[in-house]
Every structure is written in structure tokens, then in C-alpha cells.
mmCIF file of C-alpha atoms and ligand atoms in Angstrom:
data_model
loop_
_atom_site.group_PDB
_atom_site.id
_atom_site.type_symbol
_atom_site.label_atom_id
_atom_site.label_comp_id
_atom_site.label_asym_id
_atom_site.label_seq_id
_atom_site.Cartn_x
_atom_site.Cartn_y
_atom_site.Cartn_z
ATOM 1 C CA UNK A 1 0.000 0.000 0.000
ATOM 2 C CA UNK A 2 1.194 3.491 -0.910
ATOM 3 C CA UNK A 3 0.447 6.591 1.126
ATOM 4 C CA UNK A 4 0.746 9.981 -0.510
ATOM 5 C CA UNK A 5 1.097 12.069 2.637
ATOM 6 C CA UNK A 6 0.718 15.415 0.905
ATOM 7 C CA UNK A 7 -1.293 16.304 -2.182
ATOM 8 C CA UNK A 8 -3.768 18.876 -3.416
ATOM 9 C CA UNK A 9 -6.700 17.598 -5.410
ATOM 10 C CA UNK A 10 -9.252 20.411 -5.402
ATOM 11 C CA UNK A 11 -11.677 20.997 -8.299
ATOM 12 C CA UNK A 12 -9.496 23.844 -9.408
ATOM 13 C CA UNK A 13 -6.512 21.521 -9.838
ATOM 14 C CA UNK A 14 -8.268 18.726 -11.752
ATOM 15 C CA UNK A 15 -11.263 18.500 -14.043
ATOM 16 C CA UNK A 16 -11.145 14.702 -13.680
ATOM 17 C CA UNK A 17 -10.766 14.572 -9.911
ATOM 18 C CA UNK A 18 -12.704 11.334 -9.454
ATOM 19 C CA UNK A 19 -10.506 9.573 -12.004
ATOM 20 C CA UNK A 20 -7.375 10.763 -10.190
ATOM 21 C CA UNK A 21 -8.836 9.410 -6.951
ATOM 22 C CA UNK A 22 -9.764 6.109 -8.605
ATOM 23 C CA UNK A 23 -6.134 5.726 -9.707
ATOM 24 C CA UNK A 24 -5.252 5.521 -5.991
ATOM 25 C CA UNK A 25 -7.701 2.736 -5.211
ATOM 26 C CA UNK A 26 -6.367 0.556 -2.360
ATOM 27 C CA UNK A 27 -3.889 3.311 -1.504
ATOM 28 C CA UNK A 28 -4.209 6.362 0.721
ATOM 29 C CA UNK A 29 -4.085 10.092 0.135
ATOM 30 C CA UNK A 30 -3.715 12.857 2.667
ATOM 31 C CA UNK A 31 -5.114 15.942 0.991
ATOM 32 C CA UNK A 32 -3.923 19.324 2.163
ATOM 33 C CA UNK A 33 -5.433 22.781 1.773
ATOM 34 C CA UNK A 34 -3.412 25.098 -0.455
ATOM 35 C CA UNK A 35 -5.748 28.028 0.123
ATOM 36 C CA UNK A 36 -8.361 28.846 2.783
ATOM 37 C CA UNK A 37 -11.082 28.413 0.163
ATOM 38 C CA UNK A 38 -10.207 24.677 -0.059
ATOM 39 C CA UNK A 39 -11.189 23.906 3.546
ATOM 40 C CA UNK A 40 -14.741 22.689 2.895
ATOM 41 C CA UNK A 41 -13.719 20.787 -0.212
ATOM 42 C CA UNK A 42 -11.013 18.858 1.664
ATOM 43 C CA UNK A 43 -13.498 17.953 4.410
ATOM 44 C CA UNK A 44 -15.998 16.859 1.771
ATOM 45 C CA UNK A 45 -13.406 14.659 0.018
ATOM 46 C CA UNK A 46 -12.641 12.987 3.357
ATOM 47 C CA UNK A 47 -16.311 12.308 3.971
ATOM 48 C CA UNK A 48 -16.979 10.860 0.535
ATOM 49 C CA UNK A 49 -13.874 8.673 0.084
ATOM 50 C CA UNK A 50 -12.708 5.988 2.452
ATOM 51 C CA UNK A 51 -9.047 6.310 1.433
ATOM 52 C CA UNK A 52 -8.821 10.102 1.776
ATOM 53 C CA UNK A 53 -7.716 11.934 4.918
ATOM 54 C CA UNK A 54 -7.088 15.643 5.227
ATOM 55 C CA UNK A 55 -4.992 18.347 6.792
ATOM 56 C CA UNK A 56 -6.269 21.908 7.095
ATOM 57 C CA UNK A 57 -4.381 25.125 7.629
ATOM 58 C CA UNK A 58 -3.673 28.619 6.393
ATOM 59 C CA UNK A 59 -0.655 28.669 4.060
ATOM 60 C CA UNK A 60 1.866 31.492 4.737
ATOM 61 C CA UNK A 61 1.055 32.923 1.317
ATOM 62 C CA UNK A 62 -2.222 34.099 2.868
ATOM 63 C CA UNK A 63 -0.680 35.729 5.945
ATOM 64 C CA UNK A 64 -1.812 39.182 4.780
ATOM 65 C CA UNK A 65 -5.212 38.254 3.427
ATOM 66 C CA UNK A 66 -6.726 35.456 5.539
ATOM 67 C CA UNK A 67 -9.755 36.208 7.650
ATOM 68 C CA UNK A 68 -10.331 35.276 11.277
ATOM 69 C CA UNK A 69 -13.224 33.115 10.161
ATOM 70 C CA UNK A 70 -10.806 31.015 8.028
ATOM 71 C CA UNK A 71 -8.844 30.185 11.142
ATOM 72 C CA UNK A 72 -12.062 29.500 13.048
ATOM 73 C CA UNK A 73 -13.105 27.095 10.286
ATOM 74 C CA UNK A 74 -9.767 25.259 10.548
ATOM 75 C CA UNK A 75 -10.236 24.970 14.294
ATOM 76 C CA UNK A 76 -13.832 23.792 13.958
ATOM 77 C CA UNK A 77 -12.838 20.864 11.719
ATOM 78 C CA UNK A 78 -9.767 19.806 13.717
ATOM 79 C CA UNK A 79 -12.012 17.517 15.741
ATOM 80 C CA UNK A 80 -13.297 15.816 12.564
ATOM 81 C CA UNK A 81 -12.223 12.136 12.671
ATOM 82 C CA UNK A 82 -10.644 12.256 9.202
ATOM 83 C CA UNK A 83 -8.807 15.534 9.624
ATOM 84 C CA UNK A 84 -5.466 14.167 10.759
ATOM 85 C CA UNK A 85 -3.332 17.267 10.872
ATOM 86 C CA UNK A 86 -2.881 20.974 10.501
ATOM 87 C CA UNK A 87 -1.192 22.111 7.322
ATOM 88 C CA UNK A 88 0.297 23.166 5.260
ATOM 89 C CA UNK A 89 1.440 25.968 7.530
ATOM 90 C CA UNK A 90 4.791 27.662 7.897
ATOM 91 C CA UNK A 91 6.955 30.375 6.411
ATOM 92 C CA UNK A 92 7.638 31.407 2.831
ATOM 93 C CA UNK A 93 10.156 34.203 2.257
ATOM 94 C CA UNK A 94 10.596 33.359 -1.408
ATOM 95 C CA UNK A 95 8.057 35.839 -2.766
ATOM 96 C CA UNK A 96 8.120 38.356 0.048
ATOM 97 C CA UNK A 97 10.058 38.936 3.231
ATOM 98 C CA UNK A 98 8.091 42.071 3.987
ATOM 99 C CA UNK A 99 5.461 40.362 6.108
ATOM 100 C CA UNK A 100 7.815 38.068 8.051
ATOM 101 C CA UNK A 101 6.311 39.030 11.400
ATOM 102 C CA UNK A 102 2.768 38.378 10.184
ATOM 103 C CA UNK A 103 3.803 35.013 8.761
ATOM 104 C CA UNK A 104 5.431 34.037 12.044
ATOM 105 C CA UNK A 105 2.393 35.112 14.016
ATOM 106 C CA UNK A 106 0.047 33.022 11.834
ATOM 107 C CA UNK A 107 2.431 30.043 12.006
ATOM 108 C CA UNK A 108 2.613 30.182 15.809
ATOM 109 C CA UNK A 109 -1.168 30.544 16.145
ATOM 110 C CA UNK A 110 -1.626 27.346 14.145
ATOM 111 C CA UNK A 111 1.097 25.446 16.049
ATOM 112 C CA UNK A 112 -0.854 26.348 19.184
ATOM 113 C CA UNK A 113 -3.983 24.833 17.598
ATOM 114 C CA UNK A 114 -2.025 21.650 16.868
ATOM 115 C CA UNK A 115 -0.901 21.554 20.500
ATOM 116 C CA UNK A 116 -4.457 22.118 21.717
ATOM 117 C CA UNK A 117 -6.088 19.466 19.504
ATOM 118 C CA UNK A 118 -3.123 17.026 19.447
ATOM 119 C CA UNK A 119 -2.794 17.155 15.661
ATOM 120 C CA UNK A 120 0.204 16.483 13.446
ATOM 121 C CA UNK A 121 1.760 19.582 11.902
ATOM 122 C CA UNK A 122 2.599 19.688 8.184
ATOM 123 C CA UNK A 123 5.110 22.406 7.442
ATOM 124 C CA UNK A 124 5.705 24.455 4.329
ATOM 125 C CA UNK A 125 9.068 26.214 4.491
ATOM 126 C CA UNK A 126 10.675 28.080 1.643
ATOM 127 C CA UNK A 127 13.811 30.227 1.992
ATOM 128 C CA UNK A 128 13.014 30.360 5.713
ATOM 129 C CA UNK A 129 14.556 27.221 7.175
ATOM 130 C CA UNK A 130 16.261 28.773 10.238
ATOM 131 C CA UNK A 131 13.180 30.689 11.354
ATOM 132 C CA UNK A 132 11.059 27.583 10.756
ATOM 133 C CA UNK A 133 13.363 25.483 12.913
ATOM 134 C CA UNK A 134 13.463 28.038 15.732
ATOM 135 C CA UNK A 135 9.678 28.383 15.855
ATOM 136 C CA UNK A 136 9.024 24.633 15.857
ATOM 137 C CA UNK A 137 11.617 24.083 18.554
ATOM 138 C CA UNK A 138 10.161 26.808 20.731
ATOM 139 C CA UNK A 139 6.386 26.452 20.252
ATOM 140 C CA UNK A 140 5.568 22.855 19.314
ATOM 141 C CA UNK A 141 4.749 20.603 22.255
ATOM 142 C CA UNK A 142 7.161 17.663 22.446
ATOM 143 C CA UNK A 143 4.457 15.028 21.875
ATOM 144 C CA UNK A 144 3.078 16.670 18.721
ATOM 145 C CA UNK A 145 4.216 15.006 15.512
ATOM 146 C CA UNK A 146 5.518 17.083 12.658
ATOM 147 C CA UNK A 147 6.347 16.669 8.942
ATOM 148 C CA UNK A 148 8.523 18.941 6.850
ATOM 149 C CA UNK A 149 6.613 18.777 3.596
ATOM 150 C CA UNK A 150 8.816 18.678 0.476
ATOM 151 C CA UNK A 151 11.996 19.111 2.479
ATOM 152 C CA UNK A 152 14.478 21.335 0.648
ATOM 153 C CA UNK A 153 17.158 22.205 3.206
ATOM 154 C CA UNK A 154 20.731 21.042 3.633
ATOM 155 C CA UNK A 155 21.816 17.718 5.121
ATOM 156 C CA UNK A 156 22.852 19.578 8.260
ATOM 157 C CA UNK A 157 19.373 21.103 8.633
ATOM 158 C CA UNK A 158 17.768 17.729 7.893
ATOM 159 C CA UNK A 159 19.775 16.219 10.748
ATOM 160 C CA UNK A 160 18.704 19.001 13.115
ATOM 161 C CA UNK A 161 15.020 18.495 12.265
ATOM 162 C CA UNK A 162 15.347 14.731 12.633
ATOM 163 C CA UNK A 163 16.834 15.283 16.105
ATOM 164 C CA UNK A 164 13.647 17.175 16.991
ATOM 165 C CA UNK A 165 11.675 14.087 15.923
ATOM 166 C CA UNK A 166 10.427 15.710 12.722
ATOM 167 C CA UNK A 167 9.804 13.502 9.652
ATOM 168 C CA UNK A 168 10.853 14.646 6.198
ATOM 169 C CA UNK A 169 8.337 14.545 3.343
ATOM 170 C CA UNK A 170 10.147 13.304 0.237
ATOM 171 C CA UNK A 171 8.585 14.024 -3.148
ATOM 172 C CA UNK A 172 9.238 14.164 -6.877
ATOM 173 C CA UNK A 173 12.235 16.486 -6.545
ATOM 174 C CA UNK A 174 14.231 13.422 -5.462
ATOM 175 C CA UNK A 175 13.915 11.991 -8.981
ATOM 176 C CA UNK A 176 15.121 15.134 -10.791
ATOM 177 C CA UNK A 177 18.368 14.561 -12.653
ATOM 178 C CA UNK A 178 20.185 17.641 -11.334
ATOM 179 C CA UNK A 179 19.012 17.311 -7.741
ATOM 180 C CA UNK A 180 21.960 16.421 -5.490
ATOM 181 C CA UNK A 181 21.165 17.762 -2.018
ATOM 182 C CA UNK A 182 18.035 15.723 -1.444
ATOM 183 C CA UNK A 183 19.650 12.548 -2.781
ATOM 184 C CA UNK A 184 22.489 13.100 -0.330
ATOM 185 C CA UNK A 185 19.963 13.441 2.524
ATOM 186 C CA UNK A 186 18.058 10.291 1.555
ATOM 187 C CA UNK A 187 21.304 8.407 1.238
ATOM 188 C CA UNK A 188 22.644 9.597 4.597
ATOM 189 C CA UNK A 189 19.626 9.396 6.916
ATOM 190 C CA UNK A 190 17.708 6.400 8.215
ATOM 191 C CA UNK A 191 14.700 5.598 6.008
ATOM 192 C CA UNK A 192 12.443 5.665 9.097
ATOM 193 C CA UNK A 193 12.703 9.475 8.966
ATOM 194 C CA UNK A 194 10.909 9.727 5.631
ATOM 195 C CA UNK A 195 7.332 9.818 4.419
ATOM 196 C CA UNK A 196 6.344 9.824 0.751
ATOM 197 C CA UNK A 197 4.448 12.609 -0.939
ATOM 198 C CA UNK A 198 3.686 14.065 -4.360
ATOM 199 C CA UNK A 199 2.507 17.641 -3.678
ATOM 200 C CA UNK A 200 0.239 17.043 -6.696
ATOM 201 C CA UNK A 201 -0.480 18.780 -9.007
ATOM 202 C CA UNK A 202 3.077 20.136 -8.663
ATOM 203 C CA UNK A 203 6.573 18.619 -8.739
ATOM 204 C CA UNK A 204 5.919 15.706 -11.100
ATOM 205 C CA UNK A 205 8.627 13.047 -10.745
ATOM 206 C CA UNK A 206 10.765 11.633 -13.516
ATOM 207 C CA UNK A 207 9.979 10.022 -15.927
ATOM 208 C CA UNK A 208 6.755 12.071 -16.178
ATOM 209 C CA UNK A 209 8.210 15.519 -15.570
ATOM 210 C CA UNK A 210 6.344 18.145 -17.577
ATOM 211 C CA UNK A 211 2.958 16.480 -17.066
ATOM 212 C CA UNK A 212 0.525 17.366 -14.311
ATOM 213 C CA UNK A 213 1.326 15.391 -11.184
ATOM 214 C CA UNK A 214 -1.139 13.070 -9.440
ATOM 215 C CA UNK A 215 -0.995 10.994 -6.236
ATOM 216 C CA UNK A 216 -0.407 7.631 -7.952
ATOM 217 C CA UNK A 217 3.014 8.942 -9.097
ATOM 218 C CA UNK A 218 4.190 8.611 -5.508
ATOM 219 C CA UNK A 219 5.428 5.167 -6.632
ATOM 220 C CA UNK A 220 8.286 6.846 -8.545
ATOM 221 C CA UNK A 221 9.415 8.538 -5.344
ATOM 222 C CA UNK A 222 9.314 5.197 -3.526
ATOM 223 C CA UNK A 223 11.321 3.564 -6.323
ATOM 224 C CA UNK A 224 13.997 6.261 -6.127
ATOM 225 C CA UNK A 225 14.298 5.925 -2.342
ATOM 226 C CA UNK A 226 14.551 2.160 -2.710
ATOM 227 C CA UNK A 227 17.351 2.591 -5.252
ATOM 228 C CA UNK A 228 19.262 5.148 -3.143
ATOM 229 C CA UNK A 229 18.962 3.098 0.049
ATOM 230 C CA UNK A 230 19.730 -0.198 -1.669
ATOM 231 C CA UNK A 231 16.662 -1.911 -0.235
ATOM 232 C CA UNK A 232 13.762 -3.541 -2.046
ATOM 233 C CA UNK A 233 10.783 -1.569 -3.312
ATOM 234 C CA UNK A 234 8.464 -3.684 -1.136
ATOM 235 C CA UNK A 235 10.506 -2.968 1.986
ATOM 236 C CA UNK A 236 10.589 0.754 1.139
ATOM 237 C CA UNK A 237 6.787 0.785 0.925
ATOM 238 C CA UNK A 238 6.400 -1.200 4.113
ATOM 239 C CA UNK A 239 8.614 1.115 6.169
ATOM 240 C CA UNK A 240 7.389 4.445 4.777
ATOM 241 C CA UNK A 241 3.739 3.361 5.006
ATOM 242 C CA UNK A 242 4.125 2.367 8.651
ATOM 243 C CA UNK A 243 5.847 5.682 9.372
ATOM 244 C CA UNK A 244 2.989 7.603 7.728
ATOM 245 C CA UNK A 245 0.327 5.614 9.621
ATOM 246 C CA UNK A 246 2.024 6.402 12.930
ATOM 247 C CA UNK A 247 2.751 9.963 11.977
ATOM 248 C CA UNK A 248 -0.921 10.768 11.318
ATOM 249 C CA UNK A 249 -2.469 8.205 13.701
ATOM 250 C CA UNK A 250 -4.427 6.797 10.755
ATOM 251 C CA UNK A 251 -7.191 4.430 11.815
ATOM 252 C CA UNK A 252 -7.374 2.233 8.734
HETATM 253 NI NI1 NI B 301 1.643 21.466 -0.909
#
């Protein structure tokens, strides 16, 4: 069984959403909000499909524009049995650094919700790895599980996060020909620190790069990890699936 621990499959992303979901029959998807307007749709997907779970949160991109009611909606659904985490939340200084303080404030508010409702945190961090680390270390309760979605830091940072008990979400970037840093991380760290993801519809793995990504392509990520670790594909699935089940307390 494959688990795509992080994907976006809203109506806006796919015209043929049901077909995409059918392609993951007998496998599991954890669908994440990309925008506050996705919240209801993610909840609805969870309620209508046995193999779909969700995480809800306000992405840092919306730090200036989100409304209090968006955050209230996230909180309301955190007690839903199929909402297994809060995310993606975090910091993104790639497009703007001007609202750093607002981004941090929103991030911390949502970590506090995770602490309150005992939910796994799924982090988005872009060009902000040090601040992300410092905030998680300071504000996240020790018993709260945490994933770094689409990890893109150095090996040294990966080791620091792993020491905090954080799992690294590994996606299609691992399969890119010119990608060295992530391959080095996967090679160096214990496979028990990884969960698989696609971040669909983005970051399509080789050999399908250029096409729109979908959750079933998570198998290419698994195959690459298996190759880099020198262990069988079956064993790679077994270990990463168990890690994901524990990480999100999935009741299958
Ligand atoms: Ni994402």
C-alpha cells in the first residue's frame, strides 16, 4: 500500500478529480489545503472517500489576506475524525520577506492549535529554514508530531530536524536529474525518517516531468528511495507506510 502524505486535489486543480482518486484505489491520500477556500472541499473529500484523509491550515502565502473566520473554520474541523493534521502551515520568504512578522504570528497561532487538539503539523518552508526550525523548537509541544513537507534544506538542517523528531516529506524532486542535495539526505539518513508525498499537481517526478502530477506517481518517489537506500521496493513501501500511519495516527 502506498500513502501519498501530501497532495492537493481540489476541483481547481483537476477537471477529472474522481478519475485521479480512482487511480489511488487501495492506496491512501492525505489531501492538504493550499488556500483557505479549499477547507470545505477537503473535508468533503474525506467524507466521501474511504481512502482520503485531510490536513487543514492557512498557508503562509495568505498571511496578509486570511480572515479570522478562516482560522475559526480550521479549528472547527480539527475535531473531525478524518482531519489528521494541521497544514500546510509555515513560512515562505521566497516571494516576500516584507510580512515576516505576520507570517510568524500566523504560524505560531496554528502550532498552538495543533498543540491544543493534538494534531500532526505539516510544514511548508521556503527560503526560511532557520526561522522555521526556531519556531518549531520553541512552540511545538514535544508530543506533537511534525512533517517537513517537500523538504528542501541542507543535510545539516535535515539532521537538526530529525533530532527534533520531525519527519521529512520526500517528493518528486528526489527523482530530478540535477538534484543532489536531497539525494544526499536520503542516502545519509535512516529511512524511518521519511514519508512519501507528491505535492500534486506540482513537482511531477521523472519520468513524467512536464505532465501534471497526481498521487499515484508517488510510486516513482518510492522507487527512487529504494534505489538510493539499496533496499527492495516492497521494503521501502512497508517502512514508509508504517511511518505515515504512525505519523498521522491513521485508523485504517
Ligand atoms: Ni503542498
